[in-house]
Coordinates of N, CA and C in Angstrom, one line a residue:
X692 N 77.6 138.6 104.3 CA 78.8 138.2 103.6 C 79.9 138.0 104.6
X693 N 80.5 137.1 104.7 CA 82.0 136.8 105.1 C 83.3 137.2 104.4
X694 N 84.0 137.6 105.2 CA 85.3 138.2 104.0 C 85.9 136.8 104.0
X695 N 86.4 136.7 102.7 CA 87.3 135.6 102.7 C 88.6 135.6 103.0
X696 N 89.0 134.8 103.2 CA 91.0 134.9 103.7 C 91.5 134.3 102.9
X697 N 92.7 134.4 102.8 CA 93.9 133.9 101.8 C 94.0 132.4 102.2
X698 N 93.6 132.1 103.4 CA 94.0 130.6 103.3 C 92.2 129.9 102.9
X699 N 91.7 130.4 102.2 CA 90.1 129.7 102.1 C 89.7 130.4 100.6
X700 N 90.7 131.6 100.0 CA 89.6 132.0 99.1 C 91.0 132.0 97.9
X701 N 90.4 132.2 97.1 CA 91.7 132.0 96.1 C 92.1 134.0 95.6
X702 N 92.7 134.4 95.1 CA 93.3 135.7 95.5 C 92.1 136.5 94.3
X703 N 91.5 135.7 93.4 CA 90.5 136.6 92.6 C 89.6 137.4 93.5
X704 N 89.1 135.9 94.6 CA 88.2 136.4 95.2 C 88.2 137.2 96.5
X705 N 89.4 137.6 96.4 CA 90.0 138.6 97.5 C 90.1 140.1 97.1
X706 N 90.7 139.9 95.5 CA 90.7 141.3 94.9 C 89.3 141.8 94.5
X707 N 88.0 140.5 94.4 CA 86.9 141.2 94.1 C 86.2 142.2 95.5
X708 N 86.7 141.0 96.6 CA 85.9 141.6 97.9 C 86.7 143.1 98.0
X709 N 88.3 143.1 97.8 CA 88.4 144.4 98.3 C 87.8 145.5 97.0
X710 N 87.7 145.5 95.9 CA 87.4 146.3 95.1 C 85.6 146.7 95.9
X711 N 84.9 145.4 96.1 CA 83.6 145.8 96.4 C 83.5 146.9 98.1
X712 N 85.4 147.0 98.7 CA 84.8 147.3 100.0 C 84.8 149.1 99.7
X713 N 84.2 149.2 101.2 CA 84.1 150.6 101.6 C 85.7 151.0 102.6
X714 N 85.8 152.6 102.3 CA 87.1 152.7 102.2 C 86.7 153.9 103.0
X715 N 87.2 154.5 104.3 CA 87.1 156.0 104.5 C 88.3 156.7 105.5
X716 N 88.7 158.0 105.5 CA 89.6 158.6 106.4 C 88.8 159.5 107.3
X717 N 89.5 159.6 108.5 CA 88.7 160.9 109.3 C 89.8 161.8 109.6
X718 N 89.0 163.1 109.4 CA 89.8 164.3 110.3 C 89.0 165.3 110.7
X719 N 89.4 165.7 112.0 CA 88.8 166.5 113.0 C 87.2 165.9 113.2
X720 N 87.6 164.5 113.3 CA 85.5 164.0 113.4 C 85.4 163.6 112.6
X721 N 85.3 164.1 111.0 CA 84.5 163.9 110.1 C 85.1 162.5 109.2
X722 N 84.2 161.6 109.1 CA 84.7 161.2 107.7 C 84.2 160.9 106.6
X723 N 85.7 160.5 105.7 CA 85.2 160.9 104.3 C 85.9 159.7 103.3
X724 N 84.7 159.5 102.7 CA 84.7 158.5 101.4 C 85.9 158.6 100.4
X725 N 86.5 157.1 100.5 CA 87.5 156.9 99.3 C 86.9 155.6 98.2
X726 N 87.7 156.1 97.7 CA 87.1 155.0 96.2 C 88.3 154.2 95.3
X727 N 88.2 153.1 94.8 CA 89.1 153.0 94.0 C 88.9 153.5 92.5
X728 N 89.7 154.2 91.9 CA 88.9 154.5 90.6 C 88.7 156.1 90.7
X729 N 88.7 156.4 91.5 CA 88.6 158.4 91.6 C 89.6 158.8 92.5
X730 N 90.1 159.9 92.0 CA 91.0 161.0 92.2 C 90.2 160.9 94.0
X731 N 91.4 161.9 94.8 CA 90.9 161.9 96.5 C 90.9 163.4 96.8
X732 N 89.9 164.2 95.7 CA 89.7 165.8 95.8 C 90.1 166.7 97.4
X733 N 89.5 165.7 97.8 CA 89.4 166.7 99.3 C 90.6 166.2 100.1
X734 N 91.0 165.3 99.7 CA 92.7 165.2 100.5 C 93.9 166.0 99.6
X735 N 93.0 166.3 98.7 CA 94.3 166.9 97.8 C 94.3 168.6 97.7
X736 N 93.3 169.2 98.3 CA 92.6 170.8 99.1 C 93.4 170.8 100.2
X737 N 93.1 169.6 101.2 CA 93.9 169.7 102.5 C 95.1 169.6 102.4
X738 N 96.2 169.2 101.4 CA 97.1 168.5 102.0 C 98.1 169.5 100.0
X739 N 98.2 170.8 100.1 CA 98.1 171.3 98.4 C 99.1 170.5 98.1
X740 N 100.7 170.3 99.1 CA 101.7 170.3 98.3 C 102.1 168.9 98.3
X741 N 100.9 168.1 98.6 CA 101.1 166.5 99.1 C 101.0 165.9 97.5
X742 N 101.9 165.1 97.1 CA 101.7 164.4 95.7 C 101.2 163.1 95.6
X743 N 101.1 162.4 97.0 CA 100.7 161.1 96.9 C 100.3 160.9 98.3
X744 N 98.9 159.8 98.1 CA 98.2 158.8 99.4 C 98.0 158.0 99.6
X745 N 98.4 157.2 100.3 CA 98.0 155.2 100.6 C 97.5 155.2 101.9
X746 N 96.6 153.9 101.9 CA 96.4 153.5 102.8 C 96.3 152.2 103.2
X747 N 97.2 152.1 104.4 CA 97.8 150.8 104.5 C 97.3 150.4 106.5
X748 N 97.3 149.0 106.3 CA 96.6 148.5 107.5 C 97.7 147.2 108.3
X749 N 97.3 147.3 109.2 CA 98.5 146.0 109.8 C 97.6 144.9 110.3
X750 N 96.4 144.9 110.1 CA 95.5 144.1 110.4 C 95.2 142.8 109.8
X751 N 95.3 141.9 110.2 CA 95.0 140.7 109.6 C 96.0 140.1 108.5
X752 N 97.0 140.2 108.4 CA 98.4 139.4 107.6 C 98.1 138.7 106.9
X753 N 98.5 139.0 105.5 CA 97.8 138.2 104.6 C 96.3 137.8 104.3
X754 N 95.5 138.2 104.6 CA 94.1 138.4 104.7 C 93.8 137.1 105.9
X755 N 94.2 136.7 106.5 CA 93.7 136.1 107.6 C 93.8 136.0 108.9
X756 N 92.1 136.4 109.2 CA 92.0 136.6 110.5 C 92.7 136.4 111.5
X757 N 92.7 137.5 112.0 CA 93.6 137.1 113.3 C 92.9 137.8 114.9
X758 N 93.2 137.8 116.1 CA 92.6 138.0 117.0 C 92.7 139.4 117.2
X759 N 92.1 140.3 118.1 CA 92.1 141.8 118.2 C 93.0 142.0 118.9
X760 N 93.7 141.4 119.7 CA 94.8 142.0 120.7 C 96.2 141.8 119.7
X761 N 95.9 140.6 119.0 CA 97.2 140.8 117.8 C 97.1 141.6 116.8
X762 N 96.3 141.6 116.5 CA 96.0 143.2 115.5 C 96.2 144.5 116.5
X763 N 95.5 144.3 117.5 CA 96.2 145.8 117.7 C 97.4 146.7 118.4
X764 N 98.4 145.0 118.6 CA 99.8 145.1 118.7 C 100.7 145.8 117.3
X765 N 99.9 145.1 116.1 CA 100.5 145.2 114.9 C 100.1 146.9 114.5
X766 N 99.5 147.3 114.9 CA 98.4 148.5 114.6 C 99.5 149.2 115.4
X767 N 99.7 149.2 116.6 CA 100.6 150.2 117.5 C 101.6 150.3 116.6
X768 N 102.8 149.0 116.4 CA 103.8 149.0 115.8 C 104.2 149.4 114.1
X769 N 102.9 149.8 113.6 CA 102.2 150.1 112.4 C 102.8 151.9 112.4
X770 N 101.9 151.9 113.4 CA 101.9 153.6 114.0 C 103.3 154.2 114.4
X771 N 104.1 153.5 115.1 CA 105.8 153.6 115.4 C 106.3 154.0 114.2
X772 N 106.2 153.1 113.1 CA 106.4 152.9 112.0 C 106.4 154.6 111.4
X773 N 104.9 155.0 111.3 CA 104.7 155.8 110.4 C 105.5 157.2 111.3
X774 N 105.4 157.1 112.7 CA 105.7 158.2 113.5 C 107.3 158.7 112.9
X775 N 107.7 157.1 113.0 CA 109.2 157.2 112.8 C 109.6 157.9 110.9
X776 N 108.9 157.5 110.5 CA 109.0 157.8 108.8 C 108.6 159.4 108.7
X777 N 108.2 159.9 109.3 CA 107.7 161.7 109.6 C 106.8 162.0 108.4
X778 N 106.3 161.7 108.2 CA 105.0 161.9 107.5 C 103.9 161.9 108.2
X779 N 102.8 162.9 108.0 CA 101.2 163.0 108.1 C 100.5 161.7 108.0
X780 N 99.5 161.3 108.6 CA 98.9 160.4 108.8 C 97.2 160.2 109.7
X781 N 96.6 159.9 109.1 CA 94.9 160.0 109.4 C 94.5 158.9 109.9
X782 N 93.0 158.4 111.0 CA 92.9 157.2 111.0 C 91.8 157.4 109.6
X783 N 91.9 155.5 109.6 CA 91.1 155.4 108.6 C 90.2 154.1 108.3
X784 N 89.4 153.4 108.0 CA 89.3 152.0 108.2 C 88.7 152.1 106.3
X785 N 88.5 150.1 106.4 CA 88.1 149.6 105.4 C 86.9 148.4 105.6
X786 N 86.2 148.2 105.1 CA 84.7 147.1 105.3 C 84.2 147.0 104.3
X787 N 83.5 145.7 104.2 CA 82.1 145.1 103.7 C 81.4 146.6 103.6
X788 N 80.7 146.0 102.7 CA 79.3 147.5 102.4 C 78.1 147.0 103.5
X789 N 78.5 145.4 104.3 CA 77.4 145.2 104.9 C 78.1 145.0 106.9
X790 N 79.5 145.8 106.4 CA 80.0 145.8 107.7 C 80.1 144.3 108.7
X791 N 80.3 143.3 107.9 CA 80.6 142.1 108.5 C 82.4 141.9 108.3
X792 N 83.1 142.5 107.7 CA 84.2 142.5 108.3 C 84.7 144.3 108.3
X793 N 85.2 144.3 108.9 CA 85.9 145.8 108.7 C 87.5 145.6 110.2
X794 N 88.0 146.6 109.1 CA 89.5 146.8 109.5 C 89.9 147.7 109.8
X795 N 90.5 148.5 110.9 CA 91.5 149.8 111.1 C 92.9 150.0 110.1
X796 N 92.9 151.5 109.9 CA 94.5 151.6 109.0 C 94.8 153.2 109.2
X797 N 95.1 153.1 108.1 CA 95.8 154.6 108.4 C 96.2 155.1 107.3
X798 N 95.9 156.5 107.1 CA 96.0 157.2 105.7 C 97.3 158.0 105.4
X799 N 97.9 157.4 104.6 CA 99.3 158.5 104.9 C 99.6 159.2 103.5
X800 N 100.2 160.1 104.3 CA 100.3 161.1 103.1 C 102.2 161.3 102.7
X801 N 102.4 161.5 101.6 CA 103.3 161.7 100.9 C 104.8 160.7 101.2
X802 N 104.4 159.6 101.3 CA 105.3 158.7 102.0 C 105.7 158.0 100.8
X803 N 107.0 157.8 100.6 CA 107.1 157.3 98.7 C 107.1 155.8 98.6
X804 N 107.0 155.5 97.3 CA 105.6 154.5 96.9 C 107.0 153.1 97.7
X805 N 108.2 152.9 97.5 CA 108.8 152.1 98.1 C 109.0 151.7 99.2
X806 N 108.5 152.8 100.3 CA 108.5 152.9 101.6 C 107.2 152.5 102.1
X807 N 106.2 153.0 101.2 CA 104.8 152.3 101.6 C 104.8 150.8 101.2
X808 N 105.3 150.4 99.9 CA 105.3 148.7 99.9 C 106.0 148.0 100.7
X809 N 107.3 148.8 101.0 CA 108.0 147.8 102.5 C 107.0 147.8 103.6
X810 N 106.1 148.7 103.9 CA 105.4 148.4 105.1 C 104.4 147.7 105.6
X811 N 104.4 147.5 103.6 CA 102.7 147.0 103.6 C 103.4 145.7 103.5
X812 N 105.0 144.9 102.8 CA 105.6 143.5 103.5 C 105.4 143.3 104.4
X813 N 106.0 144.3 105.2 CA 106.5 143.8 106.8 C 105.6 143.4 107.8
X814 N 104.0 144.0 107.4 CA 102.9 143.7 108.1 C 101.4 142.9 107.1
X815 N 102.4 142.1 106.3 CA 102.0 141.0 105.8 C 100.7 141.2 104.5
X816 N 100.3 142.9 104.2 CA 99.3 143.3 103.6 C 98.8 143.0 102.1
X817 N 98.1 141.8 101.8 CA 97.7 141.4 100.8 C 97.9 142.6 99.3
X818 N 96.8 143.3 100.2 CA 96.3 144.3 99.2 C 96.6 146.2 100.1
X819 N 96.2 146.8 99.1 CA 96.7 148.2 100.0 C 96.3 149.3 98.9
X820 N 95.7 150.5 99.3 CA 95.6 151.8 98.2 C 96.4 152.9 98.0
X821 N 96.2 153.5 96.6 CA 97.7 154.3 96.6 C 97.0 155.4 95.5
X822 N 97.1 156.8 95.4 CA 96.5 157.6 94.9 C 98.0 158.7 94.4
X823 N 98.3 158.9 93.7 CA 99.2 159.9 93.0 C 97.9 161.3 93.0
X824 N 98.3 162.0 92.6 CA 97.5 163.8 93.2 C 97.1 163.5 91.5
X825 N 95.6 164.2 91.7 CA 94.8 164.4 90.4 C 94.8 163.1 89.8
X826 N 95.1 161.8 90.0 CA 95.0 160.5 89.4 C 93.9 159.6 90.0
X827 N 93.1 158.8 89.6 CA 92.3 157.9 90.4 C 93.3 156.9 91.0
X828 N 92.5 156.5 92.4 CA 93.1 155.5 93.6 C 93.0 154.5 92.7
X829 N 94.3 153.5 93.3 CA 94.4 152.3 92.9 C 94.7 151.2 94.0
X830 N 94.2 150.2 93.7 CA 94.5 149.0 94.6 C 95.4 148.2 94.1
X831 N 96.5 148.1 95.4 CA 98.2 147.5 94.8 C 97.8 146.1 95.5
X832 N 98.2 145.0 95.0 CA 97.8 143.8 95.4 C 99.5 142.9 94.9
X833 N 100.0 142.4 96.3 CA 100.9 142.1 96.7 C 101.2 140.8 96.7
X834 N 100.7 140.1 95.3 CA 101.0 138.6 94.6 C 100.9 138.8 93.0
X835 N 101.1 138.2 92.2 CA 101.1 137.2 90.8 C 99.6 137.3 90.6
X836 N 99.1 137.9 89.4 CA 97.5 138.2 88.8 C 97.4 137.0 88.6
X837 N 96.3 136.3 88.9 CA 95.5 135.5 88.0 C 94.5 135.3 86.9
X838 N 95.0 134.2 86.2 CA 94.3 134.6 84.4 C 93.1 135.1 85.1
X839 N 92.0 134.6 85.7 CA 90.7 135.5 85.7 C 90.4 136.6 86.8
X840 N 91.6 137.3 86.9 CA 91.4 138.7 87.4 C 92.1 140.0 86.8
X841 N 91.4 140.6 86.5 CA 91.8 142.0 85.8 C 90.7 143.1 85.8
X842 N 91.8 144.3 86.3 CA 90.7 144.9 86.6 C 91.8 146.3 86.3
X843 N 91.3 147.8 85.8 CA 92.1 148.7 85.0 C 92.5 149.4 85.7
X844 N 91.8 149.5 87.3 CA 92.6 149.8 88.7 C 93.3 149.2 89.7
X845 N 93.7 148.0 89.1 CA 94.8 147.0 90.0 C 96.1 147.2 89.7
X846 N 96.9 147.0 90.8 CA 98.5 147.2 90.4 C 98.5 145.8 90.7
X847 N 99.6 145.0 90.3 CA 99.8 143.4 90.8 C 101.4 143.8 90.6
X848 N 101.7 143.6 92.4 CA 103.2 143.4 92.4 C 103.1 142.0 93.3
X849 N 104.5 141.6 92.1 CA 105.1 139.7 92.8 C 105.3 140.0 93.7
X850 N 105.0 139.0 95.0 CA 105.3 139.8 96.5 C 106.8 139.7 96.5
X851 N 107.3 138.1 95.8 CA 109.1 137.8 95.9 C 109.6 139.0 96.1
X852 N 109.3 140.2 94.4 CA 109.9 141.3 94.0 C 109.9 142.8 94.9
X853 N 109.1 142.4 95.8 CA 109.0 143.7 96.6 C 110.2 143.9 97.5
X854 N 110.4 144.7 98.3 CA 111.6 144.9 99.3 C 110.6 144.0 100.7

């Protein structure tokens, strides 16, 4: 499978690939499976008085590819970012179930939902996940739905309307 980009695929077929990808955080070594659609039990044990989780990536802008030394400028300044905002934060990546594309990000914890959509602007992020405590993960997707995409764990924000 090839991931598709925003300048080759039309945005249905962007929100299908990310709903189909694989999603995980690490801590102390280990890592651990996220989902869209279920609650994030064991980040919510670790983390008791945390009320919310996203995970957001500076990789690839707008879903198209871009080179590794520019991603991982955007990654550093990604990380400034989160340093500066004083919140907890995990690495984390996102992929293909057949690992023909995969991405670095970062799991953050309790950073409010306005501060995570500006970041996910600034670093151009199509799509992005977001978990409120005891709620199933949701994928926020950062354009105008199209008639044939809907799905009961999509958020669709107009990108215009974001900060």
């Amino acid at each position: 499978m090839s991931f598709p980009t925003a300048g080759t695929a039309p945005i249905a077929e962007l929100v299908r690939a990310y709903l189909a990808a694989e999603y995980q955080w690490q801590r102390n070594g280990d890592w651990h499976d996220l989902r869209i659609g279920l609650p994030v039990p064991a980040l919510e044990l670790m983390y008791p008085d945390a009320g919310t989780f996203g995970l957001l990536s500076a990789w690839n802008p707008h879903s198209v590819e871009c080179t590794e030394s520019v991603n991982r400028e955007a990654d550093r300044a990604l990380q400034r970012d989160l340093v500066e905002a004083g919140v907890p934060f995990l690495a984390a990546f996102s992929s293909a179930s057949n690992r023909s594309w995969r991405e670095p990000g970062w799991l953050v914890i309790d950073l409010p939902l306005d501060r995570f959509d500006a970041l996910s602007c600034k670093y151009g992020q199509l799509g992005t996940l977001w978990w409120t405590r005891h709620r199933p993960g949701r994928l926020r997707i950062q354009a105008v739905r199209p008639a044939d995409c809907e799905h009961e764990h999509v958020d669709w924000l107009a990108a215009a309307a974001l900060p």
